[in-house]
PDB file of C-alpha atoms in Angstrom:
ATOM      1  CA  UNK A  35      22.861  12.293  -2.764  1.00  0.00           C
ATOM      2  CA  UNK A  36      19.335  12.867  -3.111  1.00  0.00           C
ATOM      3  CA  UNK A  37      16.523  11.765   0.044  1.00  0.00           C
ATOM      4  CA  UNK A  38      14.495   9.566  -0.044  1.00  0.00           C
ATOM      5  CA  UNK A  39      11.125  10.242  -1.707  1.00  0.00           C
ATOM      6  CA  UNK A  40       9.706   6.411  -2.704  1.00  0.00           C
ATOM      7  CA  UNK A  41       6.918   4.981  -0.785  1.00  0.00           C
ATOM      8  CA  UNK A  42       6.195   1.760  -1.061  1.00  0.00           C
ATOM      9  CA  UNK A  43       3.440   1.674  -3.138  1.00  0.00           C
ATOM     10  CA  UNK A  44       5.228   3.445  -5.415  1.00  0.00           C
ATOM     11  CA  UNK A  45       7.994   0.857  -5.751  1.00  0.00           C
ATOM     12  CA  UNK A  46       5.452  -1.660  -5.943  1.00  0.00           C
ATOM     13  CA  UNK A  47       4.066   0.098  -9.039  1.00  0.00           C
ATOM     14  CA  UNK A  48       7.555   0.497 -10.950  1.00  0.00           C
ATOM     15  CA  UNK A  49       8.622  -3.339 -10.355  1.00  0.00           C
ATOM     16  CA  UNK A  50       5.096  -4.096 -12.117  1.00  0.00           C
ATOM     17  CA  UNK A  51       5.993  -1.944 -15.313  1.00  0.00           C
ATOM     18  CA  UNK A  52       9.644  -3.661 -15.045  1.00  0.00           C
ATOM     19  CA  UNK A  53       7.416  -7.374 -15.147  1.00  0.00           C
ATOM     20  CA  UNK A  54       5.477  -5.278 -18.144  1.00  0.00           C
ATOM     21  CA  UNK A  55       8.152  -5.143 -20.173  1.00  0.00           C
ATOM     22  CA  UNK A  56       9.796  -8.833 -19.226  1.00  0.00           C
ATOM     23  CA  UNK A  57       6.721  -9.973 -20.163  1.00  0.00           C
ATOM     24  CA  UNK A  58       6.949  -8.521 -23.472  1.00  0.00           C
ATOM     25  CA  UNK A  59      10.554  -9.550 -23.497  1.00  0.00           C
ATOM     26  CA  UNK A  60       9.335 -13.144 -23.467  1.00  0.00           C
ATOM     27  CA  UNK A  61       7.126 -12.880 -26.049  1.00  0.00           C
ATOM     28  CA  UNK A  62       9.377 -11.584 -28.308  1.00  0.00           C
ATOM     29  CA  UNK A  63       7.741  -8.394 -29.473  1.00  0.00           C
ATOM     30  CA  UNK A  64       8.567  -6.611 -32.722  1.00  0.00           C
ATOM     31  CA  UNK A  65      11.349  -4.256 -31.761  1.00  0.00           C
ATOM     32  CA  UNK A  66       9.067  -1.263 -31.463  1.00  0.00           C
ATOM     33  CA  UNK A  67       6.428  -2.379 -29.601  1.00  0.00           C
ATOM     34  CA  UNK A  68       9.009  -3.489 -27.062  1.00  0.00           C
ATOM     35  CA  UNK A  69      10.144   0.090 -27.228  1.00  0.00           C
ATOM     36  CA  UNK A  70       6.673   1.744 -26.894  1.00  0.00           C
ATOM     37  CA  UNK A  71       6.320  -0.838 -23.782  1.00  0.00           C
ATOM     38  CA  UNK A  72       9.158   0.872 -22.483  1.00  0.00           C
ATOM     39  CA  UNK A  73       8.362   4.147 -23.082  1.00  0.00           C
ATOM     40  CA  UNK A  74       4.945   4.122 -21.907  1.00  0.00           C
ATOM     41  CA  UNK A  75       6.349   2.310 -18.513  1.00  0.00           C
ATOM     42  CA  UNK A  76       9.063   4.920 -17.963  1.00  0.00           C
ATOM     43  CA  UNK A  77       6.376   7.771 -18.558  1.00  0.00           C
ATOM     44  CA  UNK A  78       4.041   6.268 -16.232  1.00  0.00           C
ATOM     45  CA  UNK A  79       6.752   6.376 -13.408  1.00  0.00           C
ATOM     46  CA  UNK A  80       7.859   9.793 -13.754  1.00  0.00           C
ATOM     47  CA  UNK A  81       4.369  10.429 -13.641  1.00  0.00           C
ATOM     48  CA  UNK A  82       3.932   8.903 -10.266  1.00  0.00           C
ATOM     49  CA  UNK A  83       6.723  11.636  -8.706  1.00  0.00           C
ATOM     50  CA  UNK A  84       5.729  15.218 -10.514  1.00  0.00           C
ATOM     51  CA  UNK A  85       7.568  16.891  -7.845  1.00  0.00           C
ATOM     52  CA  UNK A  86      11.081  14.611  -8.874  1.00  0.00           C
ATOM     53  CA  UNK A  87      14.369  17.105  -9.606  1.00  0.00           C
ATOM     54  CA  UNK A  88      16.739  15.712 -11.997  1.00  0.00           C
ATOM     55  CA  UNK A  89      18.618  13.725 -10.110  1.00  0.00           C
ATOM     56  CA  UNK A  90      15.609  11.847  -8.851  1.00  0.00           C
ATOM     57  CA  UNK A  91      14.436  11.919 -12.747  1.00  0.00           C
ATOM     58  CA  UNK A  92      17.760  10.399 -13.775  1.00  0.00           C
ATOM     59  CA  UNK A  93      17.683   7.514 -11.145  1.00  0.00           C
ATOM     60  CA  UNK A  94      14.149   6.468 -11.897  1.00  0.00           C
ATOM     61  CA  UNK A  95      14.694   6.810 -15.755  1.00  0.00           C
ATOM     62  CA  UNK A  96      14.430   3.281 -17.157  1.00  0.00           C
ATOM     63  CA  UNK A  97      14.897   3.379 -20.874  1.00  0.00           C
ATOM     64  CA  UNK A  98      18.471   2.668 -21.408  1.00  0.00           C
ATOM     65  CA  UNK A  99      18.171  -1.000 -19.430  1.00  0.00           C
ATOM     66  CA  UNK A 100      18.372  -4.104 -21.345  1.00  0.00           C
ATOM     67  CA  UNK A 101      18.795  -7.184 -19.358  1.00  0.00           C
ATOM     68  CA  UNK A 102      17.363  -8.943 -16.085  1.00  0.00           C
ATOM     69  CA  UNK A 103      20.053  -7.872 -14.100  1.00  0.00           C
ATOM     70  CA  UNK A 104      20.011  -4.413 -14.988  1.00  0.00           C
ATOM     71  CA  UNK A 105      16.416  -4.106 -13.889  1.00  0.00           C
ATOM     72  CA  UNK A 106      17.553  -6.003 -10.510  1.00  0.00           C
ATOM     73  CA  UNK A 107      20.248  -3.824 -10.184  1.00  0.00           C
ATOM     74  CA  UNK A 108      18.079  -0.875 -10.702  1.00  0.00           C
ATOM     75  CA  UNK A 109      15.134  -2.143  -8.123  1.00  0.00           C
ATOM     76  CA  UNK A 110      17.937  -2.678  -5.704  1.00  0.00           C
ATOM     77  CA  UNK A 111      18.963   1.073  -6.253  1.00  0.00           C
ATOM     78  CA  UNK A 112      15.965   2.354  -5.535  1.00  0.00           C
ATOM     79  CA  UNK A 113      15.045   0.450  -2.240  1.00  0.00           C
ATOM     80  CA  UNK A 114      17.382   2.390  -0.892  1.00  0.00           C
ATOM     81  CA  UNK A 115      15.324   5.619  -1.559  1.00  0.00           C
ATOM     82  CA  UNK A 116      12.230   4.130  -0.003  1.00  0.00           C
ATOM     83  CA  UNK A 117      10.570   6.288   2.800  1.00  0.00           C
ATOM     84  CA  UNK A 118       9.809   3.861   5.795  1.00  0.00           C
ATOM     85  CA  UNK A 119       6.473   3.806   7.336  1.00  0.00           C
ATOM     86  CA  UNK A 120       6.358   6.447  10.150  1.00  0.00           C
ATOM     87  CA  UNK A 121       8.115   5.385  13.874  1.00  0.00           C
ATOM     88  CA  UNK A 122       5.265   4.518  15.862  1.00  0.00           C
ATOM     89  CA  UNK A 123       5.763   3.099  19.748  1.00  0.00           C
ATOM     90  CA  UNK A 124       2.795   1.044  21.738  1.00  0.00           C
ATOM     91  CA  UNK A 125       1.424   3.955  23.224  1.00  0.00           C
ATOM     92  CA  UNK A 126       0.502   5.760  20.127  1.00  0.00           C
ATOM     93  CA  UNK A 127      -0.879   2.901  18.925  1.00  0.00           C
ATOM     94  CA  UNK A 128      -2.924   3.212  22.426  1.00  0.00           C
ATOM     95  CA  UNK A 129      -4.169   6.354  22.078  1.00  0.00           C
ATOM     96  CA  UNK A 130      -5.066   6.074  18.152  1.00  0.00           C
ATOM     97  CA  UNK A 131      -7.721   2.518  19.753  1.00  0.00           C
ATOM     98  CA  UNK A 132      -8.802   4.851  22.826  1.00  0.00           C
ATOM     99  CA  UNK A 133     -11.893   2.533  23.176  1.00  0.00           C
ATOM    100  CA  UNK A 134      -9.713  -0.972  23.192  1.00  0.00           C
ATOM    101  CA  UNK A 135      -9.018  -1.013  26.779  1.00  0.00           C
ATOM    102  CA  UNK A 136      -7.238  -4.425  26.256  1.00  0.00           C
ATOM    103  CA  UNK A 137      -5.420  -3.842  22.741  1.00  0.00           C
ATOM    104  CA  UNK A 138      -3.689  -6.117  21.381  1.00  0.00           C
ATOM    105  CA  UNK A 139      -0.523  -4.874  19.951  1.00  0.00           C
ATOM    106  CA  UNK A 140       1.603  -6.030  17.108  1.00  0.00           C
ATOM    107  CA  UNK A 141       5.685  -6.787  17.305  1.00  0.00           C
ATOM    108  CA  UNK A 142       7.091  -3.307  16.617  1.00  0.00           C
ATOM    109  CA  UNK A 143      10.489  -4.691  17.075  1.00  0.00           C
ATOM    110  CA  UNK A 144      10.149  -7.509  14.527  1.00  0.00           C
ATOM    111  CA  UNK A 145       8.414  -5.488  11.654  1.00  0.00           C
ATOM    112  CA  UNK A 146       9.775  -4.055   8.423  1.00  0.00           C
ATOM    113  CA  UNK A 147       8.700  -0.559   8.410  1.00  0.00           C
ATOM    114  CA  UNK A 148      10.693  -0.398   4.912  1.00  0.00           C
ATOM    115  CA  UNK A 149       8.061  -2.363   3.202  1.00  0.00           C
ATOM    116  CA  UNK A 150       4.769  -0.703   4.251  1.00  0.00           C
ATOM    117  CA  UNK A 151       2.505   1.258   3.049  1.00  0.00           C
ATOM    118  CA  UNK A 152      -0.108   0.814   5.686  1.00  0.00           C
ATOM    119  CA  UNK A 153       0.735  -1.281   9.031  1.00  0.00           C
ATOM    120  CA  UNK A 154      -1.933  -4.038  10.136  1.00  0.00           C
ATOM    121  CA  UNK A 155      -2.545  -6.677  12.776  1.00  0.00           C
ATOM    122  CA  UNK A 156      -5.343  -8.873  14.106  1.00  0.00           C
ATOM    123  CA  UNK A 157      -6.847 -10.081  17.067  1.00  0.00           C
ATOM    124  CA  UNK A 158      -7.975 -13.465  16.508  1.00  0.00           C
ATOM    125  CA  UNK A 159     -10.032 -13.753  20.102  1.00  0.00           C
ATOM    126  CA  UNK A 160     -11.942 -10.994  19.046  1.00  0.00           C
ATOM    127  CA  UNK A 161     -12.079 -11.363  15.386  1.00  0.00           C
ATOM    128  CA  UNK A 162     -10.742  -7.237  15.021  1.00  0.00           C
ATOM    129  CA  UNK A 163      -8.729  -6.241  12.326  1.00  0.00           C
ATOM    130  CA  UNK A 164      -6.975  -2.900  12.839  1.00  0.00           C
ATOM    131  CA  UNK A 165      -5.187  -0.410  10.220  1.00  0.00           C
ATOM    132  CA  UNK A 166      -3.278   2.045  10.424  1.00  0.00           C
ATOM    133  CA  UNK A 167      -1.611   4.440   7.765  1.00  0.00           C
ATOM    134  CA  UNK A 168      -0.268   8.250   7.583  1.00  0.00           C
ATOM    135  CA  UNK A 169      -2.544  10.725   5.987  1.00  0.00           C
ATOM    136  CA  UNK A 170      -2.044  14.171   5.492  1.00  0.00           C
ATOM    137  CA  UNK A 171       0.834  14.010   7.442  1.00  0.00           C
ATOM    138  CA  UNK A 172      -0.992  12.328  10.328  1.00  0.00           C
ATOM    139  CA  UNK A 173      -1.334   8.752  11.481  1.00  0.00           C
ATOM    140  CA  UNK A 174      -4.974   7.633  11.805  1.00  0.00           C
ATOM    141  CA  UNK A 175      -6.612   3.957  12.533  1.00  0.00           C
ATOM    142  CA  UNK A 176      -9.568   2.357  12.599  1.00  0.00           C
ATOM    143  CA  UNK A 177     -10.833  -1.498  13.586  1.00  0.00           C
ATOM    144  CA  UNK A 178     -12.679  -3.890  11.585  1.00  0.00           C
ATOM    145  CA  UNK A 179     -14.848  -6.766  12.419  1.00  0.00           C
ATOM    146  CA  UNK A 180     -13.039  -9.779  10.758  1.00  0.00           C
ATOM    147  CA  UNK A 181     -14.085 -13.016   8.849  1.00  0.00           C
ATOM    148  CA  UNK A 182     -12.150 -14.937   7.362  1.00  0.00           C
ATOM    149  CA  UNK A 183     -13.150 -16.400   3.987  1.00  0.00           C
ATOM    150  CA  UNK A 184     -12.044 -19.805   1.941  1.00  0.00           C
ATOM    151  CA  UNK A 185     -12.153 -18.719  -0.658  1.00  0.00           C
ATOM    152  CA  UNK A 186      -9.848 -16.428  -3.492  1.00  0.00           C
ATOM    153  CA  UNK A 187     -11.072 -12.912  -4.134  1.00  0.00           C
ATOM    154  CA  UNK A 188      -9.914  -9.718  -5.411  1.00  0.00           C
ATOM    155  CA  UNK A 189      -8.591  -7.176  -2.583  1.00  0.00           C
ATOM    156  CA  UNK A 190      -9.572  -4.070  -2.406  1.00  0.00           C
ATOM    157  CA  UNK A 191      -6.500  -2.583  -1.523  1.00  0.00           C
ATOM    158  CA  UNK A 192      -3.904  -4.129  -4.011  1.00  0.00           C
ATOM    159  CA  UNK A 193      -6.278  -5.412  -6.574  1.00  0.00           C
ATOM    160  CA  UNK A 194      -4.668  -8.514  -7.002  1.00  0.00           C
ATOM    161  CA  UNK A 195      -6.250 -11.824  -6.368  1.00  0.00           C
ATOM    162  CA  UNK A 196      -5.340 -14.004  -3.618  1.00  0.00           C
ATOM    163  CA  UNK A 197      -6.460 -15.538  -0.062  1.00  0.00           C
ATOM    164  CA  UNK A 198      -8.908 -12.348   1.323  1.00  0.00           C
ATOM    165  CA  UNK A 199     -10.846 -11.831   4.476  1.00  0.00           C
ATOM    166  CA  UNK A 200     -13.763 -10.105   5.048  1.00  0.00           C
ATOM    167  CA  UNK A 201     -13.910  -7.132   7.410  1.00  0.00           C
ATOM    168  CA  UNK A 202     -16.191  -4.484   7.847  1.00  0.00           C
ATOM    169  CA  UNK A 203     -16.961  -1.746  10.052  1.00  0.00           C
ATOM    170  CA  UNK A 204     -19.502   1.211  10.996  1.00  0.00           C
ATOM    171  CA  UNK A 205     -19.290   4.630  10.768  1.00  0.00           C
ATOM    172  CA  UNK A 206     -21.977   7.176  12.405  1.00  0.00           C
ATOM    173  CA  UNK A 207     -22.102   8.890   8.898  1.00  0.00           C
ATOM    174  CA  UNK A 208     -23.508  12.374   8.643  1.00  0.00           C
ATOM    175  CA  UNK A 209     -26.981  12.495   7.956  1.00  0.00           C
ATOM    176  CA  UNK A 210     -28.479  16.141   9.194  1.00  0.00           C
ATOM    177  CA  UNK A 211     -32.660  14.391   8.904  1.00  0.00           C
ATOM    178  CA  UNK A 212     -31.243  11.432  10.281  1.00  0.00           C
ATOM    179  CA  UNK A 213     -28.731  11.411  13.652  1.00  0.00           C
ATOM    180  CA  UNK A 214     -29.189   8.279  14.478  1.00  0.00           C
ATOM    181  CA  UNK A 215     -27.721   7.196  11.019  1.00  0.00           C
ATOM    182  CA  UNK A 216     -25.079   4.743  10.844  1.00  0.00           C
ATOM    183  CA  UNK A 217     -23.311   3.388   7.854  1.00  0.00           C
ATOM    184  CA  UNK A 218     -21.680  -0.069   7.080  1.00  0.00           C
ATOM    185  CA  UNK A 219     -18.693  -0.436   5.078  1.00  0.00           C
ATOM    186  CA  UNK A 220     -17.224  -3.600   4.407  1.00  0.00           C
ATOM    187  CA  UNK A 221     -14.764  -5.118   1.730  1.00  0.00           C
ATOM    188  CA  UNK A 222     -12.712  -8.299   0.480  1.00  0.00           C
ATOM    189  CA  UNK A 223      -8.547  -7.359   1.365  1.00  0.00           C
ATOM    190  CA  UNK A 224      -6.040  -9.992   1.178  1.00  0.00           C
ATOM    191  CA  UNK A 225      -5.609 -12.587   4.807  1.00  0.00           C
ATOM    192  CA  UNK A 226      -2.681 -11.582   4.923  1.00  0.00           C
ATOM    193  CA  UNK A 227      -1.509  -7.389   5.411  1.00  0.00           C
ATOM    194  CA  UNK A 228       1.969  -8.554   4.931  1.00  0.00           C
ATOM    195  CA  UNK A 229       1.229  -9.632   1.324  1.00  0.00           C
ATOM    196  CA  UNK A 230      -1.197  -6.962   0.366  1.00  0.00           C
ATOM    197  CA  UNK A 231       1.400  -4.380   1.241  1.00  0.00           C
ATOM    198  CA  UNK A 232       3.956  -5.927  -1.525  1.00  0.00           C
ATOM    199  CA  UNK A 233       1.975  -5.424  -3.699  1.00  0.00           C
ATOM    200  CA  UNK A 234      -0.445  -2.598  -3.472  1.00  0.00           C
ATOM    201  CA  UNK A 235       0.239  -0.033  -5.984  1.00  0.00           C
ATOM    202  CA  UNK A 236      -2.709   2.565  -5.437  1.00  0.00           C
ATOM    203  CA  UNK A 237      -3.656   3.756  -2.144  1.00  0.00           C
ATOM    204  CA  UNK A 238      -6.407   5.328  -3.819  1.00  0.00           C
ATOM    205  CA  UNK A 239      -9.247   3.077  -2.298  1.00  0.00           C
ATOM    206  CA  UNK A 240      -7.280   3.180   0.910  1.00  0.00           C
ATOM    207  CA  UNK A 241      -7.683   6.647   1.342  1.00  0.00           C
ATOM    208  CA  UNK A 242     -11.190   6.954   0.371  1.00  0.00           C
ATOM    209  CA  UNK A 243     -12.469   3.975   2.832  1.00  0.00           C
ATOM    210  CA  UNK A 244     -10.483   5.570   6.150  1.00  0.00           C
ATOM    211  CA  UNK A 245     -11.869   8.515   5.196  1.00  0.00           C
ATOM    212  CA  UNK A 246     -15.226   7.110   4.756  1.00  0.00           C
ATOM    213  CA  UNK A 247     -14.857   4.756   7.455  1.00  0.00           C
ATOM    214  CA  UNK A 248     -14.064   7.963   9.860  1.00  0.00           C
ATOM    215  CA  UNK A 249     -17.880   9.397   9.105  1.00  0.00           C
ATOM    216  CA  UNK A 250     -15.852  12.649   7.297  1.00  0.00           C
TER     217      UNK A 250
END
């Protein structure tokens, strides 16, 4: 039995190219155009994993399914190779906020680390947003000032339209002539974390605004 080796994101991104090819399904496609749907799906999942061995190859190989509930089937397969989001306890989270003397902290107990690609909570008395998400091997967090908005948006984060909030925060960037810099960074991401993690497929942008958001 292979590990596991699927984030979330990841999974996120194959059960898109399986709606892909419904899609095309449904409109009832010439025969090979359904195929080259299918082929260019399957090739853009192995491309996700370039580090795969067979057997991983072989379970995330798509081409020979036909139906709905072969593609069920198969998602259901694969959740069980997902890689959780890392164990993290209260006083990690403590020491990652050093400066939030009164953090508030999220239920631990009560969330599904299974689904996540990056974990999130707010703080509604103080309008803060915090993230946090593995890098590198390491977790890493920041806060956010929080608005909420009413009205729909694309998020930054999972690129798909939806309820967002705005939420920004500032970074002493580095500026050699100028110390005293300090750089705002603020974006659109979906109200609510829970829904942005099913279905972010790129943490592409995620990456880059920690990173950016950590003056580095």
């Amino acid at each position: 039995m292979t590990d596991k080796f699927i984030k979330n994101e990841q999974l996120n991104f194959i059960k898109k190219q399986i709606a892909l090819i419904k899609d095309s399904v449904r409109k009832n496609v010439p025969p090979h155009v359904l195929a080259a749907v299918i082929d260019l799906a399957n090739a853009k999942i192995l491309d996700l994993f370039p580090n795969a061995n067979l057997e991983q190859q072989e379970l995330l190989n798509l081409s020979r399914l036909k139906t709905d509930h072969e593609y069920e089937q198969y998602i259901r397969h694969l959740s069980a190779f997902l890689l959780p989001f890392p164990k993290i306890t209260e006083q990690q989270l403590k020491k990652l906020f050093p400066k939030q003397k009164k953090l508030k902290l999220p239920d631990l107990a009560n969330i599904d680390c299974s689904q996540l690609t990056y974990l999130s909570w707010n703080d509604l008395r103080s309008n803060k947003k915090f993230i946090v998400y593995e890098m590198e091997g390491k977790l890493v967090g920041i806060e956010c000032e929080f608005t909420a908005t009413s009205k729909k948006n694309l998020c930054s984060f999972c690129n798909c339209f939806g309820e967002v909030a705005y939420f920004s925060t500032v970074t002493k960037a580095k500026k050699p002539k100028n110390p005293d810099y300090y750089k705002a960074i603020g974006n659109l991401i979906c109200a609510d974390s829970s829904e942005c993690n099913k279905k972010i497929t790129n943490v592409e942008y995620l990456t880059s605004f920690l990173i950016d958001s950590q003056g580095n």
